[in-house]
């Protein structure tokens, strides 16, 4: 039986004269993502995107792919009726929704008449189809108020469709519709979630990871690249820039008081991330910082570390508690990788008593002991770029 996905656009339907720009971006993203799953015909009419699934394709894989494309509010997996007649609709519903009827005790029919040339109203379609299905499934009684199963009939311009109702889509805005961001990507739980949340708002991501070999292992770097790969299941292709950070950390350790180490280290991270981000078209930084979670994430500490950059810094997790963050990480598939026991550079030379209420002037005075510009230039010059794709067989260095 021929199947199709009906994808209903989300908040972009509220756009005005620039709405087509968002729709074009959404279709481009969907087609690019689908190209590595199945050769689907994709069209859009009246804020509904139709994905026609080939007979030889894995319909479950197509559905899974569509459910991770930002910009769609709901997705319905529907059967295409051979003809746009009530007889065809009833026959299709009988076969396609038989498992749903087997699991239900009550049902109702809801119809949409997108094709206004069809000679019956939506109410008349629902009454006729509902009556016939009640005869075909006598053990499932009609219930217009609280049914276990709602049979959806859609009379569209080209076809008639039958399905058991929509499921939530990924929501948000199409990737790239709001620009590009540089994501400070560690190996922990928080930063991948922060990246996912901003990708959902239409930002294309460029990941930046700070690597402190030999204090952190090659496995720690591979863990971060794997987190990037898991993010691409939602945000598509993504570059990850691996910045050598060992020399900077050693210089800070050798010349600065221990209590300032984390603050100065993070200020270096922000400067480098801004420079790399600008080179790759980013107009903001995204971090996984969460207010009060650790000593470097107090209000005063975040003000000091953020003072060195001139582009906006987004902190999407700032008001969430850890359990909320873990719930999202589990949902998007990054949690199991994040908790692998390979530490990142933030755990190297951690001070016993870090400053939680630093004074900017004091931190700046300590930084004067370092060749800040030279250290940054050296780190950027030796940065390694990895291009990650959402399909596993093409990872390019």
Tab-separated table of C-alpha atoms in Angstrom:
chain	number	residue	atom	x	y	z
A	1	UNK	CA	0.000	0.000	0.000
A	2	UNK	CA	1.415	3.375	-0.993
A	3	UNK	CA	2.289	5.612	1.956
A	4	UNK	CA	2.985	9.310	2.290
A	5	UNK	CA	4.065	11.607	5.093
A	6	UNK	CA	2.029	14.747	5.683
A	7	UNK	CA	4.232	17.296	7.431
A	8	UNK	CA	2.484	20.378	8.802
A	9	UNK	CA	4.655	23.487	9.062
A	10	UNK	CA	5.135	25.018	12.497
A	11	UNK	CA	5.614	28.641	13.463
A	12	UNK	CA	6.846	29.724	10.037
A	13	UNK	CA	3.184	29.916	8.985
A	14	UNK	CA	3.036	33.060	11.143
A	15	UNK	CA	5.648	34.807	9.014
A	16	UNK	CA	4.633	37.643	6.739
A	17	UNK	CA	6.130	38.703	3.434
A	18	UNK	CA	9.340	36.730	4.090
A	19	UNK	CA	7.506	33.455	4.709
A	20	UNK	CA	8.594	31.937	1.401
A	21	UNK	CA	12.238	32.342	2.415
A	22	UNK	CA	11.634	30.146	5.462
A	23	UNK	CA	9.613	27.626	3.448
A	24	UNK	CA	12.346	27.349	0.832
A	25	UNK	CA	14.942	26.757	3.538
A	26	UNK	CA	12.737	24.121	5.155
A	27	UNK	CA	12.241	22.221	1.893
A	28	UNK	CA	15.950	22.420	1.086
A	29	UNK	CA	16.842	20.982	4.512
A	30	UNK	CA	14.297	18.181	4.220
A	31	UNK	CA	15.346	17.173	0.703
A	32	UNK	CA	19.031	17.113	1.651
A	33	UNK	CA	18.352	14.955	4.702
A	34	UNK	CA	16.012	12.596	2.828
A	35	UNK	CA	18.473	12.081	-0.026
A	36	UNK	CA	20.434	9.593	2.073
A	37	UNK	CA	17.373	7.664	3.245
A	38	UNK	CA	15.136	7.219	0.205
A	39	UNK	CA	14.385	8.743	-3.193
A	40	UNK	CA	11.184	10.458	-2.087
A	41	UNK	CA	9.137	12.910	-4.103
A	42	UNK	CA	8.723	15.999	-1.920
A	43	UNK	CA	6.197	18.746	-2.646
A	44	UNK	CA	4.535	21.525	-0.687
A	45	UNK	CA	1.001	22.878	-0.910
A	46	UNK	CA	-0.912	25.068	1.544
A	47	UNK	CA	1.729	24.808	4.313
A	48	UNK	CA	1.678	21.008	4.110
A	49	UNK	CA	4.737	19.123	2.834
A	50	UNK	CA	4.061	15.802	1.131
A	51	UNK	CA	6.761	13.127	1.229
A	52	UNK	CA	5.779	10.265	-1.090
A	53	UNK	CA	7.525	7.094	0.089
A	54	UNK	CA	8.717	4.741	-2.687
A	55	UNK	CA	7.482	1.164	-2.478
A	56	UNK	CA	11.023	-0.176	-2.012
A	57	UNK	CA	11.963	2.309	0.744
A	58	UNK	CA	12.113	1.754	4.501
A	59	UNK	CA	9.074	3.758	5.594
A	60	UNK	CA	10.159	3.666	9.249
A	61	UNK	CA	13.525	5.199	8.347
A	62	UNK	CA	11.816	7.909	6.298
A	63	UNK	CA	9.540	8.697	9.222
A	64	UNK	CA	12.475	8.802	11.645
A	65	UNK	CA	14.395	11.157	9.378
A	66	UNK	CA	11.442	13.534	8.986
A	67	UNK	CA	10.833	13.593	12.744
A	68	UNK	CA	14.285	15.159	13.260
A	69	UNK	CA	13.996	18.000	10.778
A	70	UNK	CA	13.360	21.274	12.584
A	71	UNK	CA	10.448	23.365	11.308
A	72	UNK	CA	7.558	20.899	11.328
A	73	UNK	CA	4.856	20.946	13.992
A	74	UNK	CA	3.277	17.539	13.266
A	75	UNK	CA	3.827	14.507	11.048
A	76	UNK	CA	1.168	12.086	9.854
A	77	UNK	CA	2.035	8.764	8.256
A	78	UNK	CA	-0.835	8.114	5.888
A	79	UNK	CA	-2.042	5.652	3.289
A	80	UNK	CA	-2.792	6.957	-0.184
A	81	UNK	CA	-6.222	5.926	-1.414
A	82	UNK	CA	-6.159	4.507	-4.977
A	83	UNK	CA	-9.060	6.768	-5.916
A	84	UNK	CA	-10.536	9.912	-4.434
A	85	UNK	CA	-13.876	8.292	-3.663
A	86	UNK	CA	-15.581	7.317	-0.420
A	87	UNK	CA	-15.497	3.648	-1.416
A	88	UNK	CA	-11.733	3.837	-1.834
A	89	UNK	CA	-11.337	5.710	1.453
A	90	UNK	CA	-13.333	3.072	3.334
A	91	UNK	CA	-11.436	0.164	1.766
A	92	UNK	CA	-8.098	1.803	2.508
A	93	UNK	CA	-9.045	2.550	6.115
A	94	UNK	CA	-10.215	-1.035	6.595
A	95	UNK	CA	-6.834	-2.464	5.553
A	96	UNK	CA	-4.407	0.226	6.678
A	97	UNK	CA	-5.914	0.845	10.108
A	98	UNK	CA	-6.856	-2.752	10.961
A	99	UNK	CA	-4.152	-2.966	13.696
A	100	UNK	CA	-5.401	0.297	15.191
A	101	UNK	CA	-8.981	-0.939	15.283
A	102	UNK	CA	-7.813	-4.200	16.869
A	103	UNK	CA	-6.298	-2.228	19.761
A	104	UNK	CA	-9.232	0.178	20.230
A	105	UNK	CA	-12.637	-0.044	21.878
A	106	UNK	CA	-14.013	3.250	20.543
A	107	UNK	CA	-13.418	5.416	17.470
A	108	UNK	CA	-14.542	8.418	15.486
A	109	UNK	CA	-13.787	9.903	12.064
A	110	UNK	CA	-12.495	13.409	11.402
A	111	UNK	CA	-12.323	14.701	7.841
A	112	UNK	CA	-10.691	17.622	6.056
A	113	UNK	CA	-11.864	18.653	2.598
A	114	UNK	CA	-8.856	20.455	1.151
A	115	UNK	CA	-10.273	19.870	-2.310
A	116	UNK	CA	-13.352	22.091	-2.312
A	117	UNK	CA	-14.521	20.485	-5.539
A	118	UNK	CA	-15.291	17.251	-3.722
A	119	UNK	CA	-19.105	17.001	-3.661
A	120	UNK	CA	-19.518	16.336	0.094
A	121	UNK	CA	-18.753	18.463	3.149
A	122	UNK	CA	-16.276	17.364	5.817
A	123	UNK	CA	-19.124	16.455	8.168
A	124	UNK	CA	-20.862	14.373	5.514
A	125	UNK	CA	-17.625	12.534	4.729
A	126	UNK	CA	-17.072	11.739	8.406
A	127	UNK	CA	-20.638	10.501	8.902
A	128	UNK	CA	-20.575	8.261	5.846
A	129	UNK	CA	-17.114	6.788	6.452
A	130	UNK	CA	-17.823	6.383	10.195
A	131	UNK	CA	-21.023	4.494	9.531
A	132	UNK	CA	-19.332	2.072	7.136
A	133	UNK	CA	-16.378	1.481	9.481
A	134	UNK	CA	-18.760	0.825	12.372
A	135	UNK	CA	-20.268	-2.005	10.302
A	136	UNK	CA	-16.848	-3.351	9.328
A	137	UNK	CA	-15.551	-3.294	12.929
A	138	UNK	CA	-18.610	-4.103	15.073
A	139	UNK	CA	-16.526	-4.622	18.232
A	140	UNK	CA	-15.361	-1.000	18.151
A	141	UNK	CA	-18.155	1.399	18.968
A	142	UNK	CA	-18.380	5.040	17.835
A	143	UNK	CA	-17.553	7.672	20.458
A	144	UNK	CA	-17.470	11.313	19.382
A	145	UNK	CA	-16.047	12.671	22.646
A	146	UNK	CA	-13.278	10.424	23.998
A	147	UNK	CA	-12.379	7.872	21.314
A	148	UNK	CA	-9.428	5.505	21.576
A	149	UNK	CA	-8.860	5.883	17.835
A	150	UNK	CA	-9.479	8.850	15.575
A	151	UNK	CA	-9.555	8.006	11.882
A	152	UNK	CA	-8.408	10.982	9.836
A	153	UNK	CA	-9.608	11.388	6.261
A	154	UNK	CA	-8.026	14.111	4.146
A	155	UNK	CA	-9.384	14.995	0.718
A	156	UNK	CA	-6.525	16.878	-0.890
A	157	UNK	CA	-6.040	18.225	-4.408
A	158	UNK	CA	-4.173	15.218	-5.752
A	159	UNK	CA	-5.079	12.309	-3.469
A	160	UNK	CA	-7.246	11.204	-0.596
A	161	UNK	CA	-5.385	10.080	2.530
A	162	UNK	CA	-6.234	7.997	5.568
A	163	UNK	CA	-4.251	7.976	8.813
A	164	UNK	CA	-4.573	7.511	12.565
A	165	UNK	CA	-3.571	11.026	13.536
A	166	UNK	CA	-0.439	13.152	13.700
A	167	UNK	CA	2.559	12.824	15.994
A	168	UNK	CA	4.688	15.789	17.102
A	169	UNK	CA	7.423	16.922	14.753
A	170	UNK	CA	10.744	18.396	15.824
A	171	UNK	CA	9.214	21.889	15.972
A	172	UNK	CA	11.320	25.024	15.918
A	173	UNK	CA	12.691	26.857	12.899
A	174	UNK	CA	14.490	25.529	9.802
A	175	UNK	CA	18.242	25.102	10.298
A	176	UNK	CA	20.087	28.089	8.858
A	177	UNK	CA	17.094	30.401	8.817
A	178	UNK	CA	18.500	32.448	11.715
A	179	UNK	CA	22.190	32.346	10.852
A	180	UNK	CA	25.175	30.426	12.192
A	181	UNK	CA	26.560	29.961	15.696
A	182	UNK	CA	29.841	28.717	17.171
A	183	UNK	CA	29.093	26.046	19.795
A	184	UNK	CA	31.662	25.433	22.531
A	185	UNK	CA	31.388	21.656	22.507
A	186	UNK	CA	32.855	19.779	25.466
A	187	UNK	CA	32.529	16.091	26.161
A	188	UNK	CA	29.892	16.585	28.852
A	189	UNK	CA	26.118	16.409	28.995
A	190	UNK	CA	25.319	20.114	28.781
A	191	UNK	CA	26.919	21.538	25.628
A	192	UNK	CA	25.325	19.094	23.126
A	193	UNK	CA	21.929	19.899	24.619
A	194	UNK	CA	22.661	23.623	24.360
A	195	UNK	CA	23.620	23.163	20.699
A	196	UNK	CA	20.458	21.174	19.988
A	197	UNK	CA	18.285	23.835	21.592
A	198	UNK	CA	19.788	26.630	19.502
A	199	UNK	CA	19.703	24.520	16.330
A	200	UNK	CA	15.990	24.165	16.997
A	201	UNK	CA	15.777	27.948	16.794
A	202	UNK	CA	17.194	27.876	13.278
A	203	UNK	CA	20.938	28.250	13.938
A	204	UNK	CA	23.449	26.300	11.881
A	205	UNK	CA	26.209	25.058	14.203
A	206	UNK	CA	29.983	25.052	14.043
A	207	UNK	CA	31.422	23.083	16.965
A	208	UNK	CA	34.611	24.156	18.764
A	209	UNK	CA	36.355	21.722	21.095
A	210	UNK	CA	39.443	22.401	23.228
A	211	UNK	CA	41.771	19.387	23.394
A	212	UNK	CA	44.515	18.969	25.994
A	213	UNK	CA	46.615	16.009	24.919
A	214	UNK	CA	48.272	14.182	26.707
A	215	UNK	CA	46.273	15.262	29.780
A	216	UNK	CA	43.180	14.130	27.903
A	217	UNK	CA	43.231	11.092	25.626
A	218	UNK	CA	42.489	10.576	21.941
A	219	UNK	CA	39.379	8.771	23.114
A	220	UNK	CA	38.184	12.034	24.673
A	221	UNK	CA	38.486	13.722	21.276
A	222	UNK	CA	36.716	10.859	19.512
A	223	UNK	CA	33.949	11.107	22.106
A	224	UNK	CA	33.374	14.753	21.163
A	225	UNK	CA	33.328	13.946	17.454
A	226	UNK	CA	30.766	11.240	18.193
A	227	UNK	CA	28.641	13.803	20.049
A	228	UNK	CA	28.883	16.015	16.990
A	229	UNK	CA	27.752	13.124	14.798
A	230	UNK	CA	24.751	12.511	17.037
A	231	UNK	CA	23.838	16.185	16.843
A	232	UNK	CA	23.904	16.035	13.054
A	233	UNK	CA	20.974	13.606	13.171
A	234	UNK	CA	19.009	16.745	14.110
A	235	UNK	CA	20.952	19.648	12.637
A	236	UNK	CA	22.476	18.109	9.514
A	237	UNK	CA	26.095	18.605	8.488
A	238	UNK	CA	28.409	20.223	10.988
A	239	UNK	CA	32.062	21.245	11.275
A	240	UNK	CA	33.934	20.524	14.504
A	241	UNK	CA	37.102	22.506	15.141
A	242	UNK	CA	39.517	20.794	17.557
A	243	UNK	CA	41.759	23.410	19.174
A	244	UNK	CA	45.058	22.314	20.804
A	245	UNK	CA	44.843	23.786	24.289
A	246	UNK	CA	47.601	22.100	26.273
A	247	UNK	CA	50.225	24.833	25.906
A	248	UNK	CA	47.809	27.552	26.980
A	249	UNK	CA	46.813	25.628	30.096
A	250	UNK	CA	50.432	24.960	31.012
A	251	UNK	CA	51.313	28.639	30.605
A	252	UNK	CA	48.416	29.637	32.861
A	253	UNK	CA	49.474	27.044	35.438
A	254	UNK	CA	53.064	28.276	35.386
A	255	UNK	CA	52.382	32.012	35.606
A	256	UNK	CA	49.007	32.630	37.278
A	257	UNK	CA	47.578	31.993	40.770
A	258	UNK	CA	45.667	28.736	41.031
A	259	UNK	CA	42.405	30.385	42.079
A	260	UNK	CA	42.250	32.244	38.739
A	261	UNK	CA	43.141	29.295	36.545
A	262	UNK	CA	39.642	28.291	35.388
A	263	UNK	CA	38.582	31.890	34.780
A	264	UNK	CA	41.619	32.733	32.645
A	265	UNK	CA	41.327	29.415	30.812
A	266	UNK	CA	37.711	30.111	29.913
A	267	UNK	CA	38.564	33.646	28.776
A	268	UNK	CA	41.052	32.114	26.349
A	269	UNK	CA	38.358	29.721	25.160
A	270	UNK	CA	35.948	32.555	24.504
A	271	UNK	CA	38.507	34.610	22.566
A	272	UNK	CA	39.517	31.640	20.411
A	273	UNK	CA	35.908	30.576	19.834
A	274	UNK	CA	34.991	34.083	18.724
A	275	UNK	CA	37.906	34.252	16.282
A	276	UNK	CA	37.213	30.829	14.777
A	277	UNK	CA	33.486	31.505	14.740
A	278	UNK	CA	33.889	34.733	12.787
A	279	UNK	CA	36.101	32.951	10.245
A	280	UNK	CA	33.243	30.467	9.693
A	281	UNK	CA	30.433	32.988	9.475
A	282	UNK	CA	29.148	32.669	13.044
A	283	UNK	CA	27.503	35.692	14.603
A	284	UNK	CA	27.132	34.369	18.150
A	285	UNK	CA	28.611	31.898	20.644
A	286	UNK	CA	26.602	29.136	22.334
A	287	UNK	CA	27.688	27.534	25.611
A	288	UNK	CA	26.240	24.908	27.924
A	289	UNK	CA	26.680	27.040	31.022
A	290	UNK	CA	24.056	26.709	33.736
A	291	UNK	CA	23.790	29.312	36.489
A	292	UNK	CA	25.398	28.123	39.725
A	293	UNK	CA	26.188	24.610	38.515
A	294	UNK	CA	29.942	24.934	39.101
A	295	UNK	CA	32.296	27.650	40.369
A	296	UNK	CA	32.970	29.019	36.873
A	297	UNK	CA	29.245	29.448	36.246
A	298	UNK	CA	28.363	31.965	38.940
A	299	UNK	CA	26.983	35.265	37.741
A	300	UNK	CA	30.242	37.076	38.504
A	301	UNK	CA	32.419	34.412	36.882
A	302	UNK	CA	30.323	34.325	33.705
A	303	UNK	CA	30.507	38.127	33.472
A	304	UNK	CA	34.310	37.976	33.673
A	305	UNK	CA	34.685	35.210	31.085
A	306	UNK	CA	32.204	36.809	28.705
A	307	UNK	CA	33.844	40.250	28.914
A	308	UNK	CA	36.526	39.365	26.339
A	309	UNK	CA	34.175	38.814	23.376
A	310	UNK	CA	32.179	41.227	21.268
A	311	UNK	CA	29.512	38.953	19.798
A	312	UNK	CA	26.381	37.738	21.623
A	313	UNK	CA	26.722	34.724	23.914
A	314	UNK	CA	23.662	32.471	24.191
A	315	UNK	CA	23.187	30.274	27.271
A	316	UNK	CA	20.052	28.212	26.508
A	317	UNK	CA	20.459	26.042	29.635
A	318	UNK	CA	20.935	28.929	32.033
A	319	UNK	CA	17.744	28.362	34.034
A	320	UNK	CA	17.384	24.587	33.758
A	321	UNK	CA	18.163	22.081	36.486
A	322	UNK	CA	20.339	19.072	35.818
A	323	UNK	CA	17.500	16.576	35.567
A	324	UNK	CA	15.817	18.670	32.889
A	325	UNK	CA	19.054	18.761	30.905
A	326	UNK	CA	19.555	15.006	31.278
A	327	UNK	CA	15.997	14.392	30.055
A	328	UNK	CA	16.683	16.334	26.862
A	329	UNK	CA	20.065	14.619	26.387
A	330	UNK	CA	18.379	11.242	26.641
A	331	UNK	CA	15.704	12.278	24.148
A	332	UNK	CA	18.160	13.520	21.514
A	333	UNK	CA	20.494	10.537	21.887
A	334	UNK	CA	23.610	12.199	23.316
A	335	UNK	CA	23.453	11.092	26.960
A	336	UNK	CA	25.123	7.690	26.680
A	337	UNK	CA	28.079	9.176	24.813
A	338	UNK	CA	28.343	12.169	27.156
A	339	UNK	CA	28.718	9.969	30.248
A	340	UNK	CA	31.569	7.893	28.830
A	341	UNK	CA	34.515	8.211	31.277
A	342	UNK	CA	36.828	10.273	29.068
A	343	UNK	CA	37.530	13.682	30.636
A	344	UNK	CA	37.789	16.961	28.739
A	345	UNK	CA	40.207	19.845	29.192
A	346	UNK	CA	38.044	21.570	31.807
A	347	UNK	CA	39.086	18.912	34.320
A	348	UNK	CA	42.828	19.590	33.815
A	349	UNK	CA	44.574	21.581	36.572
A	350	UNK	CA	41.280	22.269	38.347
A	351	UNK	CA	41.917	24.596	41.320
A	352	UNK	CA	40.982	23.430	44.801
A	353	UNK	CA	39.455	26.798	45.688
A	354	UNK	CA	38.382	28.631	42.516
A	355	UNK	CA	37.216	32.222	42.611
A	356	UNK	CA	33.416	32.373	42.554
A	357	UNK	CA	33.161	36.182	42.843
A	358	UNK	CA	36.070	37.393	40.737
A	359	UNK	CA	36.910	41.028	40.068
A	360	UNK	CA	37.542	41.734	36.398
A	361	UNK	CA	40.494	44.052	37.042
A	362	UNK	CA	42.297	41.366	39.061
A	363	UNK	CA	41.822	38.764	36.338
A	364	UNK	CA	43.044	41.180	33.661
A	365	UNK	CA	46.124	41.958	35.765
A	366	UNK	CA	46.997	38.273	36.003
A	367	UNK	CA	46.555	37.843	32.238
A	368	UNK	CA	49.236	40.463	31.631
A	369	UNK	CA	51.790	37.843	32.689
A	370	UNK	CA	50.928	35.891	29.533
A	371	UNK	CA	51.484	36.398	25.818
A	372	UNK	CA	47.751	36.331	25.168
A	373	UNK	CA	47.818	37.187	21.468
A	374	UNK	CA	50.694	34.835	20.719
A	375	UNK	CA	49.086	31.908	22.526
A	376	UNK	CA	45.799	32.459	20.737
A	377	UNK	CA	47.444	32.726	17.313
A	378	UNK	CA	49.407	29.503	17.891
A	379	UNK	CA	46.284	27.585	18.981
A	380	UNK	CA	44.230	28.783	15.997
A	381	UNK	CA	47.026	28.002	13.541
A	382	UNK	CA	47.124	24.383	14.738
A	383	UNK	CA	43.374	23.836	14.911
A	384	UNK	CA	42.104	20.665	13.236
A	385	UNK	CA	38.855	20.797	11.280
A	386	UNK	CA	36.562	17.782	10.921
A	387	UNK	CA	33.467	17.869	8.714
A	388	UNK	CA	30.779	15.591	10.104
A	389	UNK	CA	27.779	14.343	8.151
A	390	UNK	CA	24.531	12.930	9.446
A	391	UNK	CA	25.070	9.823	7.320
A	392	UNK	CA	27.866	7.721	8.749
A	393	UNK	CA	29.707	6.721	5.569
A	394	UNK	CA	31.031	10.224	4.746
A	395	UNK	CA	33.173	11.872	7.388
A	396	UNK	CA	35.788	14.165	5.905
A	397	UNK	CA	38.832	15.642	7.573
